[in-house]
Short mmCIF file of C-alpha atoms in Angstrom, two decimals:
data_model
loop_
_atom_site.label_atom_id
_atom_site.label_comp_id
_atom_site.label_asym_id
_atom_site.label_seq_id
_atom_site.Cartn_x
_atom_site.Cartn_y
_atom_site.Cartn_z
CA UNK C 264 -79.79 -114.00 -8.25
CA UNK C 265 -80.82 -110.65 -7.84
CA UNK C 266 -80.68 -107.99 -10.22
CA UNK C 267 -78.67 -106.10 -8.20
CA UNK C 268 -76.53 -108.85 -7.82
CA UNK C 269 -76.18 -109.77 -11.54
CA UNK C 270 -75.46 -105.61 -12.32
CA UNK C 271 -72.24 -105.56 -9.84
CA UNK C 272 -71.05 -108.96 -11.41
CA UNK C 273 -71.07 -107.19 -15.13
CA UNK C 274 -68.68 -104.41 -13.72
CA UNK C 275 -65.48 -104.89 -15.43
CA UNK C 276 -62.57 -105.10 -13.78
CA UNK C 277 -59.58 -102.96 -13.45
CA UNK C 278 -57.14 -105.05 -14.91
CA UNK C 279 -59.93 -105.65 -18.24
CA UNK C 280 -60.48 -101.84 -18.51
CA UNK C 281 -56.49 -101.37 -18.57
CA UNK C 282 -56.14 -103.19 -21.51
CA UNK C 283 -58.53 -100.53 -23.43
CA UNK C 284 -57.20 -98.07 -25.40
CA UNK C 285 -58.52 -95.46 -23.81
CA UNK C 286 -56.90 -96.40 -20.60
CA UNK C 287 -53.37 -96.03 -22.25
CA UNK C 288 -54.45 -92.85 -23.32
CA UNK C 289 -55.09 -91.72 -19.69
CA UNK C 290 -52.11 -93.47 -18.64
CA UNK C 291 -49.81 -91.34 -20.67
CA UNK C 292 -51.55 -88.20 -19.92
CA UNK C 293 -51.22 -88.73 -15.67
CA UNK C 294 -49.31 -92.34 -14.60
CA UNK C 295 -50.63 -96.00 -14.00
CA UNK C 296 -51.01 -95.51 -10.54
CA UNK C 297 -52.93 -92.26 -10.86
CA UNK C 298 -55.34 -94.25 -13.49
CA UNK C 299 -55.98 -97.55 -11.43
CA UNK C 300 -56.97 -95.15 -8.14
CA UNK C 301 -59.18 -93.04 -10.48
CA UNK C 302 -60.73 -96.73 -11.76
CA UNK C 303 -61.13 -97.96 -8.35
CA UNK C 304 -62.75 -94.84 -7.17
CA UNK C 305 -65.30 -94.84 -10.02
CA UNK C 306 -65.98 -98.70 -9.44
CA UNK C 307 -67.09 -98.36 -6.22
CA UNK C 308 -69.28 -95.10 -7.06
CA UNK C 309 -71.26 -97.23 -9.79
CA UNK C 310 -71.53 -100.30 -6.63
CA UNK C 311 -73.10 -97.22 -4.84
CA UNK C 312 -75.27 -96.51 -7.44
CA UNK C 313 -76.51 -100.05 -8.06
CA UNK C 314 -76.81 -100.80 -4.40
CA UNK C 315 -78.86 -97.48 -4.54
CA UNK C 316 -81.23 -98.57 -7.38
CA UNK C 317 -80.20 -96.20 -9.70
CA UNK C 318 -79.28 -96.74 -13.31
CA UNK C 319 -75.83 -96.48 -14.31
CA UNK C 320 -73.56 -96.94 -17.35
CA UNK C 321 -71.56 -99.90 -16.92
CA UNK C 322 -69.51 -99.86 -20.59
CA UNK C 323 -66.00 -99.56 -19.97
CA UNK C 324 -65.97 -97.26 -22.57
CA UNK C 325 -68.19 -94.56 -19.94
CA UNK C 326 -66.01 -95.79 -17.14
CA UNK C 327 -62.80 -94.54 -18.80
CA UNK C 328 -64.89 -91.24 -19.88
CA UNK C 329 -65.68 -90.99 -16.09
CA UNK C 330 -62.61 -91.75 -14.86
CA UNK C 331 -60.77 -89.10 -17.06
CA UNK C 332 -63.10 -86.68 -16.20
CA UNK C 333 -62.38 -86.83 -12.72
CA UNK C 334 -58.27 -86.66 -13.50
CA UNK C 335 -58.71 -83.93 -15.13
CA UNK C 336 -60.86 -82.36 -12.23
CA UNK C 337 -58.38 -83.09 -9.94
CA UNK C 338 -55.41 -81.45 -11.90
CA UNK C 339 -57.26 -78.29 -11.82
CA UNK C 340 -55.95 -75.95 -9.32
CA UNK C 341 -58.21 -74.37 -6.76
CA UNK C 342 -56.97 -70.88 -7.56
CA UNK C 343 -57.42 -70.30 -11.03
CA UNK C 344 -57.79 -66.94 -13.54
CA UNK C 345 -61.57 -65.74 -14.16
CA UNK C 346 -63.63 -63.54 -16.70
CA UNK C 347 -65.38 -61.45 -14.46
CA UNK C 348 -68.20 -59.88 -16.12
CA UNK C 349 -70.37 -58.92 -13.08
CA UNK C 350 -69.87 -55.40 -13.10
CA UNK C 351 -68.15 -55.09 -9.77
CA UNK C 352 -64.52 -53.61 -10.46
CA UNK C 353 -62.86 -54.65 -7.28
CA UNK C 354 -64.06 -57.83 -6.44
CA UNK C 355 -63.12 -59.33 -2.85
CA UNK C 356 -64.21 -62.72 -3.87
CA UNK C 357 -62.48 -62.47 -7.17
CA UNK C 358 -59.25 -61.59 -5.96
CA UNK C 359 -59.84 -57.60 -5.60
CA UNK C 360 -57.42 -55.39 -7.36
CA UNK C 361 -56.01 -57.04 -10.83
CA UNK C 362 -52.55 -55.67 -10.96
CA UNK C 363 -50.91 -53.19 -14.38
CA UNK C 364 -48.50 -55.00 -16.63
CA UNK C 365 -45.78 -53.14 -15.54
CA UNK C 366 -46.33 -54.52 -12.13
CA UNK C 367 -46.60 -58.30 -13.11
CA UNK C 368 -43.63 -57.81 -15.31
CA UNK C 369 -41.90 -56.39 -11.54
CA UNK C 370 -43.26 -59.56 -9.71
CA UNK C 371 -41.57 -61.91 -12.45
CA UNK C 372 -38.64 -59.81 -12.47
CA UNK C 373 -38.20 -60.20 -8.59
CA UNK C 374 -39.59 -63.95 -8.76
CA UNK C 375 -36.74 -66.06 -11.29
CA UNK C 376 -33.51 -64.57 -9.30
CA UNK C 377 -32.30 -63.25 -6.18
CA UNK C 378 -32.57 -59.31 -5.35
CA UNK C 379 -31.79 -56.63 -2.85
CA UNK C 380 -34.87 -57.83 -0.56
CA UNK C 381 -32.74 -56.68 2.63
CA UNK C 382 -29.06 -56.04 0.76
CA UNK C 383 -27.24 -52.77 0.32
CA UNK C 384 -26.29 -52.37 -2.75
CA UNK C 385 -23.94 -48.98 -1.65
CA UNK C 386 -22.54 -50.59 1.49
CA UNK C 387 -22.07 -54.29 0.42
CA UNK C 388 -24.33 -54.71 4.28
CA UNK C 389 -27.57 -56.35 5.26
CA UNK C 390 -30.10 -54.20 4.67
CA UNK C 391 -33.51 -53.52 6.04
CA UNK C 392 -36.84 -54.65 3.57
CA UNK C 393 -38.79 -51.56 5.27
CA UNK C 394 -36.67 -49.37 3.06
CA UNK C 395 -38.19 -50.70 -0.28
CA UNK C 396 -41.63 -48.23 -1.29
CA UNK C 397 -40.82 -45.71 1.45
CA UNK C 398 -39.25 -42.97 0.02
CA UNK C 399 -41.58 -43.15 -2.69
CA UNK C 400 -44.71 -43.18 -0.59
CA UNK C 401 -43.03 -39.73 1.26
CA UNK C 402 -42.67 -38.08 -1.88
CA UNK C 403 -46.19 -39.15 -3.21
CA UNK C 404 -48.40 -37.72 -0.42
CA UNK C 405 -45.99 -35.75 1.73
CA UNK C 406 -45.62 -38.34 4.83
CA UNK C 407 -42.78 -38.29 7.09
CA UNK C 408 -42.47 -42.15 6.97
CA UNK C 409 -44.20 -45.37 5.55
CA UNK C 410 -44.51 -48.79 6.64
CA UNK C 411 -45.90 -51.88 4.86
CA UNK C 412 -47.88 -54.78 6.37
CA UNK C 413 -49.52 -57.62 4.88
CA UNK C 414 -53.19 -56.19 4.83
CA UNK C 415 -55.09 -53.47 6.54
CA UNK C 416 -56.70 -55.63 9.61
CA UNK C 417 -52.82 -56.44 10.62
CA UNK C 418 -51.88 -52.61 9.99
CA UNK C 419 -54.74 -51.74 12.76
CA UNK C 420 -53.67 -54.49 14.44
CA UNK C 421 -50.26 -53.65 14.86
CA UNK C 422 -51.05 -49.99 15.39
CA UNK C 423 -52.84 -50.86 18.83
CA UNK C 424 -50.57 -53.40 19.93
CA UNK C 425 -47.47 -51.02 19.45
CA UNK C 426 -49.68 -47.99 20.41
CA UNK C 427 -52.68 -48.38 23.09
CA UNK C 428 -52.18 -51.72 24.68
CA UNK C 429 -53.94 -52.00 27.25
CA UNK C 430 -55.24 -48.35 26.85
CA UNK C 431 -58.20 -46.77 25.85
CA UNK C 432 -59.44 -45.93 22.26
CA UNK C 433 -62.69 -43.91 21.35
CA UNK C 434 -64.42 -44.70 18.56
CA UNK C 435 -67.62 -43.87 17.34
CA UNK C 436 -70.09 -45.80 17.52
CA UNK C 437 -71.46 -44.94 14.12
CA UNK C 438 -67.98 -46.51 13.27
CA UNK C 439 -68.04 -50.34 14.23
CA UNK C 440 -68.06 -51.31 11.44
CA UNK C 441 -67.97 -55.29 10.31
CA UNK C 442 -65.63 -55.52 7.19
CA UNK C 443 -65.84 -58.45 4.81
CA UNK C 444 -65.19 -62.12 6.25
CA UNK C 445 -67.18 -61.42 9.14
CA UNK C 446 -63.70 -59.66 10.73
CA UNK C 447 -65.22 -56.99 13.35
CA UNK C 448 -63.37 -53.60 14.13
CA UNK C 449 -64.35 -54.27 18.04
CA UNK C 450 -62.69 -57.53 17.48
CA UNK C 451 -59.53 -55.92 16.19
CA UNK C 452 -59.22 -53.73 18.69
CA UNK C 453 -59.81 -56.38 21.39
CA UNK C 454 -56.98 -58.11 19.29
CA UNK C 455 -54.39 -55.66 19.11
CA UNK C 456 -54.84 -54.98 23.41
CA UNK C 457 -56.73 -52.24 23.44
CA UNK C 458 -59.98 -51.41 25.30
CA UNK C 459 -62.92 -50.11 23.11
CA UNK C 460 -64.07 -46.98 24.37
CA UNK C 461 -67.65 -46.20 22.30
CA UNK C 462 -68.87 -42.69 22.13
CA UNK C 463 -72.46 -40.96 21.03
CA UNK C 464 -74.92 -42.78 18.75
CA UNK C 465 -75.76 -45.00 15.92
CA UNK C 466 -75.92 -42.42 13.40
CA UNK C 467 -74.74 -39.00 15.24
CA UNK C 468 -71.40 -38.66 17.10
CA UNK C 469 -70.05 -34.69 18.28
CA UNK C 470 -66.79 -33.91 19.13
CA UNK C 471 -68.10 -33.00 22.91
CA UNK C 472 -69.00 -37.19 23.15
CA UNK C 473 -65.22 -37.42 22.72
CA UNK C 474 -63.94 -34.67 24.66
CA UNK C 475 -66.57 -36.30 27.73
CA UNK C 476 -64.82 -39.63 27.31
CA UNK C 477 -60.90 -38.79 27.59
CA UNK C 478 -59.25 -39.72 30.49
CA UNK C 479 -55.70 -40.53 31.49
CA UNK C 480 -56.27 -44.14 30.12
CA UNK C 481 -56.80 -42.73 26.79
CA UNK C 482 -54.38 -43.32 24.23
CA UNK C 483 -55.81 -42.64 21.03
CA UNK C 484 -58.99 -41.44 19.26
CA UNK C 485 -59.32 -43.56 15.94
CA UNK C 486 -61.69 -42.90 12.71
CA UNK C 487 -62.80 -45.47 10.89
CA UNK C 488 -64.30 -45.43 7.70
CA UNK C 489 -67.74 -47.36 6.73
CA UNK C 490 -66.46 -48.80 4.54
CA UNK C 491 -69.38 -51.21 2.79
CA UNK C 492 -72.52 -49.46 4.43
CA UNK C 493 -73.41 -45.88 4.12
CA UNK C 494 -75.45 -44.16 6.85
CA UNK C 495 -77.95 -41.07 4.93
CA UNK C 496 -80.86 -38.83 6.80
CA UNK C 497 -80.51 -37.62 9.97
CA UNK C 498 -76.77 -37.96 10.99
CA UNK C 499 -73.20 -36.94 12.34
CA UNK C 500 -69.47 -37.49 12.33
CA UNK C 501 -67.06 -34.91 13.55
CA UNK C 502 -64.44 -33.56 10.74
CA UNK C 503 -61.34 -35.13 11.31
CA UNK C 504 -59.50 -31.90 11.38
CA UNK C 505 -61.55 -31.74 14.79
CA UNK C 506 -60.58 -35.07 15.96
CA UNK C 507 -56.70 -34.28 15.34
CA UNK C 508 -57.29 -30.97 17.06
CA UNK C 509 -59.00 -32.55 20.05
CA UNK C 510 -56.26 -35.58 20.24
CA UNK C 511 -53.16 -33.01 19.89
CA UNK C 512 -54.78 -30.92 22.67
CA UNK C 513 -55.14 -33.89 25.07
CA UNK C 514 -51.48 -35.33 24.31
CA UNK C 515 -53.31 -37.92 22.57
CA UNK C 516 -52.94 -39.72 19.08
CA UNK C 517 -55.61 -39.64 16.33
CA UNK C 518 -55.86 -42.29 13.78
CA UNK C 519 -57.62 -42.60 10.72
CA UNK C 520 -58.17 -46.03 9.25
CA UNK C 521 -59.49 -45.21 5.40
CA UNK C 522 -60.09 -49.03 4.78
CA UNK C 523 -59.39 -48.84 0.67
CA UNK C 524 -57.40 -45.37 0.57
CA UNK C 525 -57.10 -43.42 -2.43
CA UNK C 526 -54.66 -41.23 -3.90
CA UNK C 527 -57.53 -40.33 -7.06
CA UNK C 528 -60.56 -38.00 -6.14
CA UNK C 529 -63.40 -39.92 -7.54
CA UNK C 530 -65.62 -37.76 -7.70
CA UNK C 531 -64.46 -36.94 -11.41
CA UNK C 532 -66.07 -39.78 -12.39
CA UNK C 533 -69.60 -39.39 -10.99
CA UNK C 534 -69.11 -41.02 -8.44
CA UNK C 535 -69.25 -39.93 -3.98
CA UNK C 536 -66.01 -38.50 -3.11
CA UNK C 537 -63.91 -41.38 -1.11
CA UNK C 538 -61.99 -39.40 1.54
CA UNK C 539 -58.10 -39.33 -0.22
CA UNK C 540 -54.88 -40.04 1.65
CA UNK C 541 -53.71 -36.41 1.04
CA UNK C 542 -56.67 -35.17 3.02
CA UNK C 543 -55.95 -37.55 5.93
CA UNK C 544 -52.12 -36.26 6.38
CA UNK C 545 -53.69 -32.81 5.63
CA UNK C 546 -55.55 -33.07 8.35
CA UNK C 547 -53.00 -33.58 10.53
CA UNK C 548 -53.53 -37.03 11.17
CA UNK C 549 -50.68 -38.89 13.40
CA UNK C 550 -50.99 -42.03 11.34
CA UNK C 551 -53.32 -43.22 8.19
CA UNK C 552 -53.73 -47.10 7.36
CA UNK C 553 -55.47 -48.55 4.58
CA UNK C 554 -55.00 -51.22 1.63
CA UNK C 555 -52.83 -51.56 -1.02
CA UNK C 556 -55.19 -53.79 -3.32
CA UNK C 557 -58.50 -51.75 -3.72
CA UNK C 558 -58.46 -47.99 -4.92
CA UNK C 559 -54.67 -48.39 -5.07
CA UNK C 560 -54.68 -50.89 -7.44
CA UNK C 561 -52.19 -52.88 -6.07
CA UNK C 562 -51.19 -55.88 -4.39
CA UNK C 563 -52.57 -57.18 -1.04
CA UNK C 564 -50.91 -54.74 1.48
CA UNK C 565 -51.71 -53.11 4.32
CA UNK C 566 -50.22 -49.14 3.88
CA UNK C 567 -49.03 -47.20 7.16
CA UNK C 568 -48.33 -43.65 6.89
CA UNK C 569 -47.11 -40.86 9.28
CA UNK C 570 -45.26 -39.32 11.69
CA UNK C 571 -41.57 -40.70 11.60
CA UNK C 572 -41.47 -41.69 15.50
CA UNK C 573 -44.97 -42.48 15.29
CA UNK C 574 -44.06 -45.26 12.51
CA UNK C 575 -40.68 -46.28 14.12
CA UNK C 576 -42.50 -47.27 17.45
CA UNK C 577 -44.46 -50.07 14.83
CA UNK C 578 -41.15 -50.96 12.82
CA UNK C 579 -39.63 -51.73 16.53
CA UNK C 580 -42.40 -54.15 17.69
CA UNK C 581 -42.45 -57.64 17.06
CA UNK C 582 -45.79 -57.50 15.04
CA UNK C 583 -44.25 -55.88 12.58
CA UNK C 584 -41.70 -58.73 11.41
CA UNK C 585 -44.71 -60.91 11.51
CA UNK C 586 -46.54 -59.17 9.57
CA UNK C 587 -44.20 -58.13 7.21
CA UNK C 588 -44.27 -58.58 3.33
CA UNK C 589 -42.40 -60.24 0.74
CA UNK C 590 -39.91 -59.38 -2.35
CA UNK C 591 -43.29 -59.94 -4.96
CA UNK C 592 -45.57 -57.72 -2.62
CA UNK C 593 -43.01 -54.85 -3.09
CA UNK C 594 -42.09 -55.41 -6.59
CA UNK C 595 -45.97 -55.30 -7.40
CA UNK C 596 -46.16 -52.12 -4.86
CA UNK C 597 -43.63 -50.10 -6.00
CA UNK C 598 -44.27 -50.48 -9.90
CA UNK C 599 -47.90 -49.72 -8.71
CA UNK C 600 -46.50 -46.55 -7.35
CA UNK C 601 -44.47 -45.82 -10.00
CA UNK C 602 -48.00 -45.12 -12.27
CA UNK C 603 -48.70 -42.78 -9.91
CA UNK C 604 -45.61 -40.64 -9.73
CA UNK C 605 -45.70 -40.82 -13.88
CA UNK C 606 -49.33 -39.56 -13.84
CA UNK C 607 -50.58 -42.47 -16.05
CA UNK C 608 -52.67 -43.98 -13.13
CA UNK C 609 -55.72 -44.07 -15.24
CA UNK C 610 -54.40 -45.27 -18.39
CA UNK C 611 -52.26 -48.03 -16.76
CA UNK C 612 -53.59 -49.40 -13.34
CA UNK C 613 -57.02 -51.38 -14.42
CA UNK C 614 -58.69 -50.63 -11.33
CA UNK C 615 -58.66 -46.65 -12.91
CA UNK C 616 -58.82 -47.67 -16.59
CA UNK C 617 -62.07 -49.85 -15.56
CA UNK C 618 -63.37 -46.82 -13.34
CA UNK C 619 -62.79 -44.10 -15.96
CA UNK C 620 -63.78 -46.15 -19.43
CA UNK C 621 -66.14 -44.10 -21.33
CA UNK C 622 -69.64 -45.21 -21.35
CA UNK C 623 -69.43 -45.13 -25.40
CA UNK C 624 -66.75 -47.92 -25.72
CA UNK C 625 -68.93 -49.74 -23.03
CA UNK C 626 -71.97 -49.83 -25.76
CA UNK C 627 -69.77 -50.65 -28.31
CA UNK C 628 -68.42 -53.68 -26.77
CA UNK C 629 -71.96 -55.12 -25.91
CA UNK C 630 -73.25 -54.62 -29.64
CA UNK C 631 -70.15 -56.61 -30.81
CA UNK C 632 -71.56 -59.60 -28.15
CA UNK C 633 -74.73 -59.27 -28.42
CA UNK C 634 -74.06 -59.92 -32.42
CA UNK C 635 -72.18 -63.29 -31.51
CA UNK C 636 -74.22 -64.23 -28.45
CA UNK C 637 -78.00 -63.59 -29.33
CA UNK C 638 -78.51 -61.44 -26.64
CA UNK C 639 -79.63 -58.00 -26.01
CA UNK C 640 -77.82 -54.95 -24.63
CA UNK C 641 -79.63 -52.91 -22.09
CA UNK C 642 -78.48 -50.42 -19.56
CA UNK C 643 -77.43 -50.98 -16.62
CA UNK C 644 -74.95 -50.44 -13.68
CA UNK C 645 -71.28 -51.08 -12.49
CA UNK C 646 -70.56 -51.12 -8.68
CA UNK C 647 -66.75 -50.02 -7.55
CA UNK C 648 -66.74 -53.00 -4.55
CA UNK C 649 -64.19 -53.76 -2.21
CA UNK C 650 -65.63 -51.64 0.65
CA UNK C 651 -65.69 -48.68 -1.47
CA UNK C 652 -67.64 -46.27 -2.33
CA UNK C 653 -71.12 -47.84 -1.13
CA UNK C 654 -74.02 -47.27 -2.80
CA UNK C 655 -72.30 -45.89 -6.05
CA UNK C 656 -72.60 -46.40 -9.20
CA UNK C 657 -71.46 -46.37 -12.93
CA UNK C 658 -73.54 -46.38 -15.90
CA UNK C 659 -72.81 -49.09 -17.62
CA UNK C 660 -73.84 -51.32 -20.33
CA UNK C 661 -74.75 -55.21 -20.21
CA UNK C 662 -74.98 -57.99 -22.29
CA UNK C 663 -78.39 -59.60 -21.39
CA UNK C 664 -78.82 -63.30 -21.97
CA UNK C 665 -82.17 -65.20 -21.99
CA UNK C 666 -82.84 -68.39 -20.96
CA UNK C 667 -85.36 -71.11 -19.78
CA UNK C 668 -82.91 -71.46 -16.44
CA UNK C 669 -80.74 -68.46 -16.13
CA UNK C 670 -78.83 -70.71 -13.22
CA UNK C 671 -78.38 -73.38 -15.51
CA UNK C 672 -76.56 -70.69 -17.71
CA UNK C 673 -74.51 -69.09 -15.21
CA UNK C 674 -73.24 -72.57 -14.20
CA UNK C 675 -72.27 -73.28 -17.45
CA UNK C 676 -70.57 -70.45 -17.56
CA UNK C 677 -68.31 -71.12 -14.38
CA UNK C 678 -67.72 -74.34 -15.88
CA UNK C 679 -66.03 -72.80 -19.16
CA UNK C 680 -62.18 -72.37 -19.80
CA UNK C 681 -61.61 -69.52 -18.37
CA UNK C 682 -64.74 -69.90 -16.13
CA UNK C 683 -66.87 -67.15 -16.92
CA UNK C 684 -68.52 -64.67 -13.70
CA UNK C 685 -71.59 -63.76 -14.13
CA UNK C 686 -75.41 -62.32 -12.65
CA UNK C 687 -78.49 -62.75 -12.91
CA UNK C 688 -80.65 -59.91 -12.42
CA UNK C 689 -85.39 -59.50 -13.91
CA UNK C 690 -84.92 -63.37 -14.95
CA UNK C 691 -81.53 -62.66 -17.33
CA UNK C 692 -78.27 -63.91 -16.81
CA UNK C 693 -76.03 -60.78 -17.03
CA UNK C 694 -72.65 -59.73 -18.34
CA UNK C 695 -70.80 -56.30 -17.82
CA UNK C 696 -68.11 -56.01 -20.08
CA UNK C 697 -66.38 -52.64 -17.76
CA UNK C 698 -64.99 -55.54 -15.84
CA UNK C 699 -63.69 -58.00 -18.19
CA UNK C 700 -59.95 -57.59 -18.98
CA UNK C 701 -58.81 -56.66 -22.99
CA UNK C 702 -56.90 -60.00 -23.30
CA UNK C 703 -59.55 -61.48 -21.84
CA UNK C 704 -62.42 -61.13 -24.53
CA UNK C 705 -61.44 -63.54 -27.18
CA UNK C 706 -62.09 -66.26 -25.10
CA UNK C 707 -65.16 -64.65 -24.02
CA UNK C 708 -66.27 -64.73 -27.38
CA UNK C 709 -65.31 -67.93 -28.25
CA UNK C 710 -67.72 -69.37 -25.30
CA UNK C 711 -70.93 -67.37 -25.45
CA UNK C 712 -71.91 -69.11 -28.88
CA UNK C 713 -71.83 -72.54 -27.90
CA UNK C 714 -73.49 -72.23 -24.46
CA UNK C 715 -76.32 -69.68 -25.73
CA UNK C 716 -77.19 -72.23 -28.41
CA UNK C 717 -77.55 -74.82 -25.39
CA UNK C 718 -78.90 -73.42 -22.74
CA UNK C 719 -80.99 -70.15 -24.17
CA UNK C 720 -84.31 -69.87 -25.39
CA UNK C 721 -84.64 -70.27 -29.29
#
């Protein structure tokens, strides 16, 4: 017999290792039949293994371990809360935008009963969701009306179908910009039915490029904002004040897509100015898109604002029910709002509180984890993210961990409970403590001693 052949025959079987106690353990934690799949399934991995010539632990003791371990793997949701500690406030792969209190509290508050979604409350009537966050988007930047989509792509989207299908829109070409995902603003455009109309050059477009390309096809001159590049040296974009003149001259529309939108200047915090919403409607603009979970701090949205038959010719096309949002994006959008109108944006919406945290509370943080971690606080750098603001900064302070493997390390902390984000940056694994939430430190804390002692350097 071989000794392959005499390893598979010393596998226990599935009946044997139910009699164990561990197995009633596991049993009362999922169900029998959840137990004797997991079993199978970690049978035939160890007849892999022998087959294979590798070495194996065969004890039915390990095989339960295993066995659990892979339950318990499988119970874990896909979408699950993080610690992000990598310094990059709104974080597209992280879920962008975490929302207030006051706006979770409005989600669960919408969530457990029924609500006025599309009811009348003075009437008794159906009534129309489009209502909900208009009236106080109007009286926060001065718009004539306000319509809400499900993200900004589908707000462009919806914009071309209802406005320039099968018409022509000039764009810079300083402007085609590809957003995160891959997702193309040519591609959009193609999309929504309209025909891309590209004007001057890489890096400097005039007004007179767009007053050359106009033409009774033309429906629309659109601005677009770079979103996650920025161009420096030797270039040009014409003001949009001089796009909205030149549009409104030619019986045309202008549109400016601001990608993350703000209502905040940042530049009060050291940081570029982002171009604000007020300056778009300032300027005249017919209509201004952008999202709802970046500089907002909000949920996923996709914010349309403008002229009031301009916006009505998008609430009347069929996009727009498609696109359309539900009772927990407008709870979350109007308490959002609501932070706004109080003037507590900074103090309650953690986008602003993590944007505007002094740099001395920063320091103090790291010194209270270096002292339970090991490691060593240096300066360093926060990045806003999300398409905004590119190439700026905050000062920040990190906590610097290290180690013989700093990937090693930052595995083990994605592995932890909450999993822990993290970079590595000179050979150290990282941690940026502008980024991770107040309720969120404890466990933090809790973590960093037992997997520095394991996986650091003595």
């Amino acid at each position: 017999m071989s000794v392959e052949r005499a390893r598979l025959r010393g596998l226990p079987a599935v009946d044997s290792l139910l009699t164990d106690g561990a197995a009633s353990k596991l049993i009362q934690q999922h169900s029998r039949d959840l137990v004797v799949v997991a079993l199978r399934a970690e049978l035939d991995s160890a007849r892999q293994a022998i087959l294979a010539g590798q070495e194996v632990d065969m004890a039915p003791t390990a095989i339960l371990q295993r066995a659990g371990e892979d339950l318990l793997r499988q119970q874990q949701p896909s979408l699950c809360p993080v610690i992000n500690a990598t310094g990059v406030i709104i974080h597209t792969n992280l879920g962008r935008a975490p929302l207030s209190d006051t706006a979770i509290a409005a989600m669960r508050a919408a969530s457990i009963g029924y609500s006025t979604l599309e009811f009348d409350l003075q009437s008794g009537e159906r009534g129309s969701r489009l209502v909900h966050a208009a009236d106080m988007l109007r009286d926060l930047v001065g718009a004539e009306a306000a319509l809400v989509v499900n993200n900004n792509a589908s707000a462009l989207v919806l914009i071309l179908s209802a406005l320039a299908v099968d018409k022509e829109v000039v764009i810079s070409r300083g402007q085609l910009v590809e957003i995160g995902g891959g997702f193309r603003i040519p591609a959009i455009m193609q999309q929504g039915g309209a025909h891309l109309v590209e004007v001057g050059a890489t890096n400097r477009t005039r007004i007179d490029d767009f007053a050359d390309a106009l033409n009774e096809h033309t429906a629309m001159l659109l601005r677009v904002h770079s979103s996650n590049f920025k161009q420096i040296g030797f270039v040009q974009q014409p003001a949009l004040p001089e796009l909205v003149s030149l549009a409104h001259e030619r019986g045309l529309l202008a549109v400016d897509d601001l990608g993350s939108g703000t209502l905040i200047d940042t530049a009060q915090f050291g940081l570029d100015h982002e171009p604000t919403i007020q300056e778009s409607l300032a300027a005249g603009v017919d209509l201004v898109c952008f999202s709802g979970d970046k500089l907002l701090g909000g949920p996923q949205a996709g914010i349309i604002l403008g002229r009031a038959e301009t916006v009505a010719q998008l609430k009347a096309h069929p996009l727009a029910r498609a696109l359309r949002v539900d009772k927990l994006i407008y709870a979350a959008l109007l308490a959002t709002l609501e932070h706004y109108r109080r003037g507590e944006a900074l103090a309650r919406i953690p986008v602003w509180q993590m944007i505007s945290r002094p740099l001395d509370d920063i320091a103090d943080t790291v010194q209270r984890w270096a002292k339970v971690s090991g490691g060593n606080a240096i300066k360093g750098e926060s990045t806003v993210g999300g398409g905004s603001l590119p190439g700026a900064t905050l000062p920040t302070w990190l906590l610097a961990l290290d180690s013989a493997n700093p990937e090693t390390l930052k595995a083990a902390l994605r592995r932890a409970d909450p999993p822990i984000i993290a970079r590595i940056a000179g050979g150290r694994v990282l941690l940026d403590p502008r980024t991770v939430l107040a309720g969120q430190e404890s466990a933090l804390l809790q973590t960093l001693p037992q997997l520095t002692q394991r996986t650091t350097q003595p």
